[in-house]
Amino acid sequence: MQSNSVSKMNNKWIKIFAVILISYTFIGGMWRPLNPGIMEIHPEKTKCGERIEVKVSTYNTHLDKGSNIAYLYIDSTYNIKSIDFKATSNNEAAITFDIPQFLPEKSPFINAGLIIVNPIDGGFARPSSVSIAQDSVNTLKGQEMWKQVKIEKFPDALHKGFPFRLILEETIRNIYYHVPFWMAMIILFSISVFYSIKYLFKPESDDAYHVYAYNRVGLFFGLMGLITGAIWAKNTWGQYWSGDIKQNMTAIALLIYAAYFILWKTFKDEQIQLRVSSAFNIFAFVAMIPLIFVIPRLYDSLHPGNGGNPALGGEDLDNTMRMVFYPAVIGYTLLGLWLANLLYRMNKIENHLKQ
Amino acid sequence: MRKILLLVKKDFYAEWRNEHAISSVLLYVFATVYITYTAFINIPAQTWNVLFWIVYLFVSVNALIRSFDQENSTKALYFYQLAGPTSIFAAKFIFNTVLLWILGLLTLILFSFIAGSPVRDYPLFLLSIFLAGIGFATIFTFISAIGAKTGNSHLLTAILGFPCVVPVLLELLKLSANSIGLLNDTDFGTDILILSAVNAILLSMSFILFPYIWRD
């Protein structure tokens, strides 16, 4: 009696936290704008000793409100300042640079980054945006010419947004709706393995039905993760199915779990059904681990953290994003627990009605 | 240990006496190799690599899918009393592994004989057949035991087994690509290590879980 009331109370809190955290994820993930960033630059090539007018289109900026300064930078010591900055709208500008006669290095060309600074947006940059070529080399003079300007400390931006990444742009928000599905899926499958082991040690049919419920929700979350990932891939990599190793491996992992459900339906004797499918569930989980955690690390992947792409964390998951991301993971997991509980109870009622 | 050897012997005799079973597997090997050859005639090295493992996978499935067919319930109960599930599984596993090694070598020889062989590093390729035999035998012995517990076992065994075999198969493809010279990965030691680790984990899981599947 007492344990029943305890589990009921837990249930209530799971529901409340799931609703709060998921609403927070949706509102918080959509509310905050992106940081300012530079979208396009034209022209992208120039020569030493020329005066160029660079047309820039930016994102989420306020170029026409307040004075702007632009820099072309090679590294922290070598950079030049713009001589004219004409903002045509809040997201477009024409910037004029006098490129010095020589480069500070021996190489025939150099990729310089562009920095724009203004009091509202702070400073924002795009690395290697203009390639500068030189015909004759004079390193000493070049160093002298590029050293004259020192970049001032940027003013703080008035609003702090999510990081701006080229190509990703607004879709960076999908990290709150795509990644937590996987984390929640792994947690749900782990719980189902826990119940399988419990069942094999001490056969109580409730535990085996829990395995079934957790696997169903886990498979659903996996499918949702695949779908949200495919939509994200369409917008960033160009195709829904990009043949990425992680996409392929998770599809196979989900096949293993789909096999569990086929197995579940084939039995006539309930005792054998519960025992054998629990055993297969443990085997499936063990077979899934190399698919998700080992093999993707051996191949190149388009995902962050693989094949030379930056990892989750560091600059891509800054503090503003963590504030939404971690609650999202917890919220999705709680939602999964809630769904699994509902499925389990539905199953129990159905079985009861059959008898 | 003696029980296991006896059971292996019993499996061996049963297979030997049942001529039609072993010859059908051999015919299957020959037919698939020949069909793939006539479809391609000139097989490029990369395709050869993929085809070899696909043919080998299907040959293994066909050879092992019947692992527990003969153990119908009264016989199974008798063996269960006599030897215990762990010995039964160990015997089946050893028999199946040796069978798969032989079939692997046979597939390789037939493939090389009919379609030519691009393999350069034979020791490495034989090592991958060795590891493949262990991995496939583990998975399909375990899964066919599950299949034997359901009515329509053969189709189910294939459905359950194929996704589980993918991690092993991918590592094998990489390893054999190395031995053919498609990949110049000097670090194939890690692949061998990972493959052995996956095999070891799956094998120990099967040993732990088999008793729960086998008892009625």
Coordinates of C-alpha atoms in Angstrom, one line a residue, chain A residues 1-2 17 30 42 48 75 96 107 115 151 193 204 214 238 259 309 314 336 345 354:
Chain A
M1 CA 0.0 0.0 0.0
Q2 CA 2.7 2.4 1.0
F17 CA 8.8 18.1 -14.5
M30 CA 13.1 29.5 -29.9
H42 CA 31.8 39.8 -52.3
C48 CA 48.1 43.5 -52.7
D75 CA 46.5 37.0 -36.8
T96 CA 36.4 49.8 -48.4
S107 CA 53.4 32.7 -49.2
I115 CA 35.9 41.5 -38.2
I151 CA 42.4 45.9 -32.8
V193 CA 17.9 -4.0 -20.0
E204 CA 7.8 -11.7 -12.5
Y214 CA 10.5 0.8 -22.5
G238 CA 21.9 18.9 -48.6
A259 CA 13.4 -7.5 -34.5
N309 CA 34.5 18.5 -37.4
G314 CA 33.6 24.0 -26.7
G336 CA 10.0 8.8 -22.1
R345 CA -0.4 0.1 -17.8
K354 CA -8.3 -10.8 -22.5

